[in-house]
GROMACS .gro file of C-alpha atoms in nm:
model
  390
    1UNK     CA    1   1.286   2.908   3.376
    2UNK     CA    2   1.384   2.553   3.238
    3UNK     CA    3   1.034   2.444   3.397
    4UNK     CA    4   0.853   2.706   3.173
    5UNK     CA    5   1.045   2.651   2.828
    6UNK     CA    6   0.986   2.263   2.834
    7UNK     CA    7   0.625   2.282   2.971
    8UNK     CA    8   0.627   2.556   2.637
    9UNK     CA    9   0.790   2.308   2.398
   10UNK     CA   10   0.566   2.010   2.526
   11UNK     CA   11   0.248   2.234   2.401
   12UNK     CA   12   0.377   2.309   2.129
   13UNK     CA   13   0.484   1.937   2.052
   14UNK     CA   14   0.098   1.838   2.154
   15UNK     CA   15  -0.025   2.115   1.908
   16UNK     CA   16   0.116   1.984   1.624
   17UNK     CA   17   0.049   1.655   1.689
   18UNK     CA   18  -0.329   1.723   1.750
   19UNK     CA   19  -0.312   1.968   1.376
   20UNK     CA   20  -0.166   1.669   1.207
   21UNK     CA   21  -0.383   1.392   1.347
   22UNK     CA   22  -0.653   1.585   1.224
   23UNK     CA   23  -0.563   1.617   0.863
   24UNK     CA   24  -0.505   1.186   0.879
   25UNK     CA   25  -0.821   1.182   1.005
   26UNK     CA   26  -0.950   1.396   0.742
   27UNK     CA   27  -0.795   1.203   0.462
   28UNK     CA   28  -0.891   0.859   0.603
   29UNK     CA   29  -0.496   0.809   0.687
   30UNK     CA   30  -0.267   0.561   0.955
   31UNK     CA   31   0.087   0.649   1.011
   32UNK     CA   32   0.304   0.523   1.234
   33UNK     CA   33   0.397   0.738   1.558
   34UNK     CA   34   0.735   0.725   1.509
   35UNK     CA   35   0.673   0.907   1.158
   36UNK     CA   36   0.447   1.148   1.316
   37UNK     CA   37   0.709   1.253   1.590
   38UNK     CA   38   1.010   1.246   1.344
   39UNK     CA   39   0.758   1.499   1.129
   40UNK     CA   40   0.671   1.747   1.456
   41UNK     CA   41   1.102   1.753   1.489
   42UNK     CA   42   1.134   1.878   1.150
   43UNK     CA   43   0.865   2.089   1.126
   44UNK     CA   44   0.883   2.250   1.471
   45UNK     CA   45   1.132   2.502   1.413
   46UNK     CA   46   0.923   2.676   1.118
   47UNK     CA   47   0.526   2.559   1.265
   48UNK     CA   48   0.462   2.976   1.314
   49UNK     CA   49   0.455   3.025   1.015
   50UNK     CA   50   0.263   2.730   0.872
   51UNK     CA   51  -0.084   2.811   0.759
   52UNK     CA   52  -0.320   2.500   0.780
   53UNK     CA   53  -0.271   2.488   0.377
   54UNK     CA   54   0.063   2.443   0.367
   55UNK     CA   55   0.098   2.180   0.686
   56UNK     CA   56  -0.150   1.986   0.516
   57UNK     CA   57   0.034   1.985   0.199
   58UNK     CA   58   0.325   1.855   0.462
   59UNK     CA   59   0.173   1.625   0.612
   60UNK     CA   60   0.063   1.430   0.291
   61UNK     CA   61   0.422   1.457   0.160
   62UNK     CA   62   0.572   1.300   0.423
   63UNK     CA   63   0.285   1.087   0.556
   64UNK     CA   64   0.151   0.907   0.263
   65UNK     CA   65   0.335   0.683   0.019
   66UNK     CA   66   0.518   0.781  -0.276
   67UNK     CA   67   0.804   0.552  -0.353
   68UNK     CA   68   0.659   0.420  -0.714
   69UNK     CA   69   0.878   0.330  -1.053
   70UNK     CA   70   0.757   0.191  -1.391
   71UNK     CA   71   0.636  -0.148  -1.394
   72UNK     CA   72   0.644  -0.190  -1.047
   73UNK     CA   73   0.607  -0.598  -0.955
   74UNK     CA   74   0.576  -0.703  -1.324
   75UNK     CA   75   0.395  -1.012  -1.318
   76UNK     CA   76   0.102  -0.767  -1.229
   77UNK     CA   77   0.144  -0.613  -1.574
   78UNK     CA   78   0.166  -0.969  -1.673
   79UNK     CA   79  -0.182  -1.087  -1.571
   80UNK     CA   80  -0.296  -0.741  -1.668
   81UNK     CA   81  -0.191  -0.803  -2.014
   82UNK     CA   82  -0.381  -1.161  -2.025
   83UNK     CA   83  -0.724  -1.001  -1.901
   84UNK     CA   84  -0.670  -0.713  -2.183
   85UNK     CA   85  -0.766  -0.969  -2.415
   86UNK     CA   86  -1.099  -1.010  -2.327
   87UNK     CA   87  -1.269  -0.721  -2.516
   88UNK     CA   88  -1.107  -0.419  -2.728
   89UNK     CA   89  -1.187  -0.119  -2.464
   90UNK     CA   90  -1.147  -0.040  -2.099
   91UNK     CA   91  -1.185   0.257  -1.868
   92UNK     CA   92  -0.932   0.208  -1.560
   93UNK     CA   93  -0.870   0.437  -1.249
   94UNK     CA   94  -0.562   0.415  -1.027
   95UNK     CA   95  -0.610   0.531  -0.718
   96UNK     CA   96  -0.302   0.659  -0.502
   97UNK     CA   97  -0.101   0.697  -0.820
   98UNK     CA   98   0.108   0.898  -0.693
   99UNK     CA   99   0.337   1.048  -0.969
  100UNK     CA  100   0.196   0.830  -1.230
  101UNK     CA  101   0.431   0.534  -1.292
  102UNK     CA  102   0.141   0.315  -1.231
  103UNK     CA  103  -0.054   0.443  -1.474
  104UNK     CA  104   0.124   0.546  -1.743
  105UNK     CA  105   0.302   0.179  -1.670
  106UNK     CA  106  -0.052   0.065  -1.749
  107UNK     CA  107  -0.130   0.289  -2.035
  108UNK     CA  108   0.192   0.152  -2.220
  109UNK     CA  109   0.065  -0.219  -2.167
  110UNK     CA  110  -0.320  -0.106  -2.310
  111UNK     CA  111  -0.097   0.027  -2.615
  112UNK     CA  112   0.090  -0.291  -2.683
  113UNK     CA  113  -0.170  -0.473  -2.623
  114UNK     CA  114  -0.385  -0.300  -2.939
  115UNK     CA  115  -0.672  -0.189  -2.685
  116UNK     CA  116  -0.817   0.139  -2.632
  117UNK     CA  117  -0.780   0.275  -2.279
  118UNK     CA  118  -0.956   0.578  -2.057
  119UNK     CA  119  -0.707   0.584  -1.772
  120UNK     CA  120  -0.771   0.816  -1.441
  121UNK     CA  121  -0.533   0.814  -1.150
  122UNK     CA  122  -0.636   1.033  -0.783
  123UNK     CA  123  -0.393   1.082  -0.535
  124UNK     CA  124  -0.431   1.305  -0.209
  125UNK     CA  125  -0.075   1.491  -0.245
  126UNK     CA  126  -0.109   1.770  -0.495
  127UNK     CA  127   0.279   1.790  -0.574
  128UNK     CA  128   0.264   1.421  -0.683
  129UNK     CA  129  -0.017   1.497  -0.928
  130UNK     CA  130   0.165   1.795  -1.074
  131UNK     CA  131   0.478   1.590  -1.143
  132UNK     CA  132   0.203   1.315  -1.325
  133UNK     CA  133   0.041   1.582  -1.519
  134UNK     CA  134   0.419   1.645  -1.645
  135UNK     CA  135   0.512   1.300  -1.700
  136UNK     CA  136   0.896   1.356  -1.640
  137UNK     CA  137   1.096   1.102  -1.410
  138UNK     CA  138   1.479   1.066  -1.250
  139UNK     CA  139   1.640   0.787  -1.300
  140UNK     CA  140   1.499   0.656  -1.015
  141UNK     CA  141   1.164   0.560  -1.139
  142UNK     CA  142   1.306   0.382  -1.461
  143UNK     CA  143   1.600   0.186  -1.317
  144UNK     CA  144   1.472  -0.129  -1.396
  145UNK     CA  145   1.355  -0.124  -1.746
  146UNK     CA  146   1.641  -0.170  -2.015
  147UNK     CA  147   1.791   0.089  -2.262
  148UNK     CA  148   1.537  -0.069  -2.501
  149UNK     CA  149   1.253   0.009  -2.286
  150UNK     CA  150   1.392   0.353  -2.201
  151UNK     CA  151   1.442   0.423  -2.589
  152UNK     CA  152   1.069   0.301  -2.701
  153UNK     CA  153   0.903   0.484  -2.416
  154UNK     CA  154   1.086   0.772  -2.331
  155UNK     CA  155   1.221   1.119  -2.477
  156UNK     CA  156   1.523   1.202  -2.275
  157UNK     CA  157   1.493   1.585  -2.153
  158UNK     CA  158   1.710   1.759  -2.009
  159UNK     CA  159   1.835   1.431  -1.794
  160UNK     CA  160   1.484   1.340  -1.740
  161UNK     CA  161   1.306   1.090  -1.895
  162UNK     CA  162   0.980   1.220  -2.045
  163UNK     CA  163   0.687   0.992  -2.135
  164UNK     CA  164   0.576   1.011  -2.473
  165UNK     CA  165   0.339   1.129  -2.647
  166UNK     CA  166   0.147   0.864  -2.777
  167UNK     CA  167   0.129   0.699  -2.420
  168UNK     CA  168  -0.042   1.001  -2.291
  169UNK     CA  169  -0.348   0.975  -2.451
  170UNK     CA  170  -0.662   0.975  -2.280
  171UNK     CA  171  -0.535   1.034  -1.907
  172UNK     CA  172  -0.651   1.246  -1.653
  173UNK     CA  173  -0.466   1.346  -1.351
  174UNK     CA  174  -0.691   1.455  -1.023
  175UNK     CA  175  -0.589   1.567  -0.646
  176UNK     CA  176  -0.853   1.404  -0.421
  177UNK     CA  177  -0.958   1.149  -0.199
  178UNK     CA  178  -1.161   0.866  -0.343
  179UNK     CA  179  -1.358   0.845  -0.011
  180UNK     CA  180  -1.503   1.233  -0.086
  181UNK     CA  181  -1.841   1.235  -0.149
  182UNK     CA  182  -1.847   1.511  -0.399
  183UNK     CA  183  -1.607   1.360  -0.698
  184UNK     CA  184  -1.671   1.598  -0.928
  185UNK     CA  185  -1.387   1.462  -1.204
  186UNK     CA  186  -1.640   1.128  -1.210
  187UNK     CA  187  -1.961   1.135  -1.373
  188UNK     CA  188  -2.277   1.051  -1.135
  189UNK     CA  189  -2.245   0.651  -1.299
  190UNK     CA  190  -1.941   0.644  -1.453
  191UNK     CA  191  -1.801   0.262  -1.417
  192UNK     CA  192  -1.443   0.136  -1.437
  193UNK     CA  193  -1.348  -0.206  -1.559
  194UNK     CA  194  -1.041  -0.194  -1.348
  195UNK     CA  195  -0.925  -0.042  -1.051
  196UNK     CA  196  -0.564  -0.060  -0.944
  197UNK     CA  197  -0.478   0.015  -0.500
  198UNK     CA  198  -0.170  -0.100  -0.444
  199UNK     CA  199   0.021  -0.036  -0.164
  200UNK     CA  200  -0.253   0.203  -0.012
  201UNK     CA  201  -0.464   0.077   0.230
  202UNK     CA  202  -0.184  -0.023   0.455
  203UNK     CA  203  -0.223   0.331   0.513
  204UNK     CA  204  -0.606   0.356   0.524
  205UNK     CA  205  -0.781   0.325   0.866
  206UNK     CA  206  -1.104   0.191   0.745
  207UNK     CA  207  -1.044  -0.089   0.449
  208UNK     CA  208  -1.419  -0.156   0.482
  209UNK     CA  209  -1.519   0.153   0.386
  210UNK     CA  210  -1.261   0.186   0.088
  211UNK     CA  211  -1.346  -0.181  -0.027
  212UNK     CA  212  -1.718  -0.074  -0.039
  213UNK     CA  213  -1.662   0.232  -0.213
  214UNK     CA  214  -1.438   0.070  -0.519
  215UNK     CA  215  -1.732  -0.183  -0.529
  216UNK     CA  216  -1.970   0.075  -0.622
  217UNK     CA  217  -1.720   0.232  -0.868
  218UNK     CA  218  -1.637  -0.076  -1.059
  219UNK     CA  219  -1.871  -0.283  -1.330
  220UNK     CA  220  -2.000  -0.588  -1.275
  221UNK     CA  221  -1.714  -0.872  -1.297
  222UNK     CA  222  -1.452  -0.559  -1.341
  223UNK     CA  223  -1.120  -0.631  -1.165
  224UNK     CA  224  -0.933  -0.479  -0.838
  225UNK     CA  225  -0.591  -0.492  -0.876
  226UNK     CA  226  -0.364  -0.483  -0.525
  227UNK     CA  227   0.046  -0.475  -0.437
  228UNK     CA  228   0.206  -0.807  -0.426
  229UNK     CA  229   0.205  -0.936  -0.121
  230UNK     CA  230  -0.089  -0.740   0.001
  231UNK     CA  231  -0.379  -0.940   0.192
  232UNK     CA  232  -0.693  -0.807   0.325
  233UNK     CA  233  -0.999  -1.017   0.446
  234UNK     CA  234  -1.216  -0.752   0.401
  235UNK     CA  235  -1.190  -0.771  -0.005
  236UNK     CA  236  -1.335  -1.100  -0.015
  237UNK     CA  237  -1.699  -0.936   0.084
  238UNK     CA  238  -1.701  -0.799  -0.263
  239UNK     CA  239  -1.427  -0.966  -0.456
  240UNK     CA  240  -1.313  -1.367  -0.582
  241UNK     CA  241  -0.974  -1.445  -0.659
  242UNK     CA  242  -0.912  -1.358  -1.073
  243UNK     CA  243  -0.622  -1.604  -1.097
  244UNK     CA  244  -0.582  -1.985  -0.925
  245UNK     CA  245  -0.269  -1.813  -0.678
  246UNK     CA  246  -0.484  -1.589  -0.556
  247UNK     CA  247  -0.258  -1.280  -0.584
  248UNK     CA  248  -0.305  -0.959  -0.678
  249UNK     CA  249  -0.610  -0.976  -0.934
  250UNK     CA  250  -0.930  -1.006  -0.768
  251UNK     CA  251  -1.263  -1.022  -0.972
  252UNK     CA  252  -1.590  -0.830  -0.854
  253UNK     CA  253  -1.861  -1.050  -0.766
  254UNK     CA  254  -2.239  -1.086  -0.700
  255UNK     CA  255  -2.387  -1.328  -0.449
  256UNK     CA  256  -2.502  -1.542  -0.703
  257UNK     CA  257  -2.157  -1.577  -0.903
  258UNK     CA  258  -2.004  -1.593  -0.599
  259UNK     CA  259  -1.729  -1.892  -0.621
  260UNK     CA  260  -1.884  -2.120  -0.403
  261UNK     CA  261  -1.594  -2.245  -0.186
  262UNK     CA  262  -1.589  -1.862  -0.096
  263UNK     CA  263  -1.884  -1.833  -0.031
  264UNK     CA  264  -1.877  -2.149   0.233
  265UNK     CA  265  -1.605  -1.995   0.403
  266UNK     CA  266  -1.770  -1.715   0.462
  267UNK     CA  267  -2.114  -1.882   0.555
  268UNK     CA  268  -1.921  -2.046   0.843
  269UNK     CA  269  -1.709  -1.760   0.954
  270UNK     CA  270  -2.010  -1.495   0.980
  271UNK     CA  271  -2.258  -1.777   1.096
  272UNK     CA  272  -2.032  -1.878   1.381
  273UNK     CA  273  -2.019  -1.482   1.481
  274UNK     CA  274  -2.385  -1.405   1.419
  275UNK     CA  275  -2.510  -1.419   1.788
  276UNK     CA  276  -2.220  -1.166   1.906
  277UNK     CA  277  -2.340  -0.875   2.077
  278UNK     CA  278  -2.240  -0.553   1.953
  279UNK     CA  279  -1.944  -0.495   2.188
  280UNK     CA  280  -1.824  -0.869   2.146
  281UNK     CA  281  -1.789  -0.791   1.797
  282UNK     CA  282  -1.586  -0.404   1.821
  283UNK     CA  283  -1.368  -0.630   2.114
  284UNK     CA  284  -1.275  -0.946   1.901
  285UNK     CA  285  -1.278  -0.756   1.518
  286UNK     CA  286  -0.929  -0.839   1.499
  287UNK     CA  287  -0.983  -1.171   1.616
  288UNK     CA  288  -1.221  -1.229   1.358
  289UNK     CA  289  -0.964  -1.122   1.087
  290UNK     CA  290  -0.720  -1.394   1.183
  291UNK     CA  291  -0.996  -1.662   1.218
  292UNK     CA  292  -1.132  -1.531   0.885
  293UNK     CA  293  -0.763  -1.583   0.717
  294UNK     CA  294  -0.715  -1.903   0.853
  295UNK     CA  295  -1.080  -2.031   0.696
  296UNK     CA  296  -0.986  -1.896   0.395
  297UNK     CA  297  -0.593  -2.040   0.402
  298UNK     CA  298  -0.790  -2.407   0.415
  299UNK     CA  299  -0.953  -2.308   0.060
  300UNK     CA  300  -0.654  -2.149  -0.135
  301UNK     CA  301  -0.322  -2.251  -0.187
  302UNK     CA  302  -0.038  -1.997  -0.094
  303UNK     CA  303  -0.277  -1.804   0.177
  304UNK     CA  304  -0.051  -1.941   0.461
  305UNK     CA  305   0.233  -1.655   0.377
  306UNK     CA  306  -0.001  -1.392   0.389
  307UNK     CA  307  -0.175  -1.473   0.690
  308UNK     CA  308   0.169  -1.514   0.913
  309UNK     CA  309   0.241  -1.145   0.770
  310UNK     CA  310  -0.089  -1.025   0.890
  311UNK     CA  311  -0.083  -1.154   1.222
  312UNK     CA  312   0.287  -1.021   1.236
  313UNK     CA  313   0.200  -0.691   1.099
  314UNK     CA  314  -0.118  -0.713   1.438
  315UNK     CA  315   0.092  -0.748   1.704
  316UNK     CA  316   0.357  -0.531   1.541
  317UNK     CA  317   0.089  -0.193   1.571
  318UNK     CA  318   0.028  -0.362   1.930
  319UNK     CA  319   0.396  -0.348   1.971
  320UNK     CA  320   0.405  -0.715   2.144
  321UNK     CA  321   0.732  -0.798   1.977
  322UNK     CA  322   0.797  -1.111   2.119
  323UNK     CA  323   0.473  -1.284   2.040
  324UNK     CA  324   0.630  -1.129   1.625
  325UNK     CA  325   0.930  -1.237   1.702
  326UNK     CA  326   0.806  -1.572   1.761
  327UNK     CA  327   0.589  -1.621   1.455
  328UNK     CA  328   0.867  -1.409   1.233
  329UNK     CA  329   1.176  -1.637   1.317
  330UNK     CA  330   0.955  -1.978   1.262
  331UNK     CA  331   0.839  -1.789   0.909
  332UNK     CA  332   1.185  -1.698   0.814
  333UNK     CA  333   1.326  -2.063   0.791
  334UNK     CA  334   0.997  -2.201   0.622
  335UNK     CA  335   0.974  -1.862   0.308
  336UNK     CA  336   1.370  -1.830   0.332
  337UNK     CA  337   1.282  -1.597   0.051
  338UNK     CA  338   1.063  -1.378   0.138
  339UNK     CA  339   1.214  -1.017   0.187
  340UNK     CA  340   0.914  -0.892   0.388
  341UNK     CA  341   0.973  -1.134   0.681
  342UNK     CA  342   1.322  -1.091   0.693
  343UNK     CA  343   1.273  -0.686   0.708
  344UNK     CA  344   1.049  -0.768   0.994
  345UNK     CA  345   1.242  -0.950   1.183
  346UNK     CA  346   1.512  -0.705   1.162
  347UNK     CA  347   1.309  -0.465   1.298
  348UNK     CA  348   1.146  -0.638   1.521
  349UNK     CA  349   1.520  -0.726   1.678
  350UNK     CA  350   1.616  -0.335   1.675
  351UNK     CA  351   1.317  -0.269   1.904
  352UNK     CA  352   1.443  -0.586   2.164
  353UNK     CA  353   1.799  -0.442   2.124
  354UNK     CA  354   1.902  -0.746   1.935
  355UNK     CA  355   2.147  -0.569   1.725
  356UNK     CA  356   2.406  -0.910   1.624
  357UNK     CA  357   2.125  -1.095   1.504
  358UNK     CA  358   1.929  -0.753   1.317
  359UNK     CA  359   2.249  -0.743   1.093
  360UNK     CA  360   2.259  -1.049   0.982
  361UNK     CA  361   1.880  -1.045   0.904
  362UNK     CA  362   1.883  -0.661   0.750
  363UNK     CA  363   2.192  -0.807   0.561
  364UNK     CA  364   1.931  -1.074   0.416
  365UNK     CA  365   1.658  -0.835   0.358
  366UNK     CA  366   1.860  -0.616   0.139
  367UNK     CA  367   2.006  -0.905  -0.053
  368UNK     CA  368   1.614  -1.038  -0.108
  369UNK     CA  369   1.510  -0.694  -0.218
  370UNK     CA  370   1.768  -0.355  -0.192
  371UNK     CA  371   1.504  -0.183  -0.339
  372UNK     CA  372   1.266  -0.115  -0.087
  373UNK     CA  373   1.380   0.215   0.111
  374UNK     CA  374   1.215   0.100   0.448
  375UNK     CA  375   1.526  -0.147   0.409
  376UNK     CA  376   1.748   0.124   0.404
  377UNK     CA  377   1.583   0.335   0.657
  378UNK     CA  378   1.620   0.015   0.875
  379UNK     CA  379   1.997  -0.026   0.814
  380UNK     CA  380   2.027   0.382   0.932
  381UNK     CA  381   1.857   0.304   1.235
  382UNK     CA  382   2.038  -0.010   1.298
  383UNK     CA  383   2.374   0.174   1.195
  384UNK     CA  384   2.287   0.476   1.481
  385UNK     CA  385   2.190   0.191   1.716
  386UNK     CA  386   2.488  -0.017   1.691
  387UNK     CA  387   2.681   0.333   1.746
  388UNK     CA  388   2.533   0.416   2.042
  389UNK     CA  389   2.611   0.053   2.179
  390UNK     CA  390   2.971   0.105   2.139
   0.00000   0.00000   0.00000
């Protein structure tokens, strides 16, 4: 009888997993497996009576990002106030804007900034656009702008702090993937001048495809805005560096603007893999990446950082934790600073058991940045291990 119930509960586990795969595949999605089999847990108990509506609606809940507040990393709104200043109108899209911080964040900056702006924002989970549509936010998402801020920009509502008025105009809310190739809430050529992705396609399986398709969306010489921190080779086929750090800001480009040094780096890097086959180049595309990042680290200042984090972030989806572990601890004493490595390296050290030395470096992470909830997440885990140790 035992036999029969768990061979029962294993199909049931591999039904799930196979329904919920297929809506990430759908919607162009990564998640981790460990996020996937916490979800099937949770969900098991009521999956009879999920229709394929409603898990979907689930599964973008949990699965996809949604952690946002107002003027999240404000030197972006910094720079975004400098390139404001270049002409007196823009039309800007935000895509994964979750429940709107982002862009009302942005429509606020277009207001003191005197300049008219069209502002659109798309995100996949329909619950997130409802609450954008609304414009009313916890705490939460304001907890780092001062009573000053919270006065000028917000009617307080029933303990909620609504957006006003006059920083609503002329946005649109849509549920939708960008990748869909019938967007009916864009006109056939509507152009933006900027479009803001941050902190999506570390959950996007193919960049290249997203990259192109912002390309095609954006003016000439309009601007792509990413998350600090946030590196990905495969923007530089479209995109030059806005600002001398590199950044966040990246300008679209044609080949023959193209900022030369770019465009040397690149004329080594593909002419170096031109006479790959086919299956040499699907078995060494990561490969390339890295080689591609370290070209490019020779031509900008500052790319070292990011290029360390992506080869961590590579072996960390191959789960080789040592060969992290061995790049992370070397990065940690040279960008003491740097929260990201430090939350790596904690959990890189819960997954080899290392609990001693994943408290001291959680205890680091969270004093570098006690915002971020994977932090927090980590110290849970870490908390449970350290329990079980006992």
């Amino acid at each position: 009888m035992l036999n029969i119930l768990s061979t029962f509960e294993d199909s049931k586990n591999a039904m799930l997993k196979n329904q919920i795969e297929e809506i990430l595949r759908k919607h162009g999605i990564k998640a981790q497996k460990a996020h996937i089999e916490r979800l099937i847990k949770n969900i098991k108990p009521i999956s009879e009576a999920l229709t394929p509506v409603l898990l979907e609606s689930i599964v973008l809940e949990n699965l996809t990002i949604g952690e946002s507040y107002f003027f999240r990393d404000i030197q972006t709104f910094e720079k975004l106030r400098k390139i404001l200043k270049e002409r007196p109108s823009w039309n800007i899209l935000s895509i994964g804007c979750s429940r709107g911080e982002e862009v009302y964040s942005t429509a606020i900056v277009c207001n003191e900034a005197g300049v008219e702006c069209s502002i659109k924002g798309i995100d996949v989970n329909f619950h997130r656009i409802s609450q954008a549509k609304l414009g009313c936010y916890n705490f939460w998402s304001v907890r780092f702008l001062s009573k000053e801020q919270i006065e000028k920009y917000f009617n307080i509502v029933d303990g909620k702090y609504c957006v006003k008025e006059q920083y609503k105009t002329n946005i649109e809310f849509f549920q939708g993937n960008i990748l869909d190739a019938g967007l009916s809430f864009f006109g056939k050529r509507e152009k933006f001048d900027i479009i803001f992705i941050r902190r999506v396609l570390l959950y996007i399986d193919r960049i290249d495809i997203v990259i192109q398709k912002i390309s095609t969306l954006l003016k000439d010489n309009g601007f792509l805005i990413l998350g600090a921190g946030e590196y990905f080779p495969e923007v530089l086929e479209h995109f030059s560096p806005a600002f001398n750090d590199v950044g966040t800001f990246y300008r679209k480009i044609s080949k023959k603007t193209e900022h030369p040094e770019i465009k040397t780096t690149k004329s080594k890097f593909f002419g170096k893999h031109r006479k790959l086959t086919e299956i040499e180049r699907t078995k060494s595309e990561k490969t390339q990446e890295i080689e591609f990042a370290k070209l490019l680290k020779k031509t900008f200042e500052g790319m070292e950082l990011e290029e360390r984090i992506k080869l961590v972030e590579e072996y960390l989806s191959k789960k080789a934790y040592q060969k992290a572990y061995d790049i992370v601890k070397e990065s940690c004493k040279k960008y003491q600073t740097n929260y990201l490595l430090w939350k790596y390296k904690t959990l890189i050290e819960l997954e080899l058991n290392d609990i001693e030395n994943a408290k001291q470096s959680l205890q680091r992470a969270l004093f570098l940045n006690s915002t971020d909830d994977e932090i927090w997440q980590l110290k849970h885990a870490l908390d449970f291990r350290a329990k079980l140790k006992k």
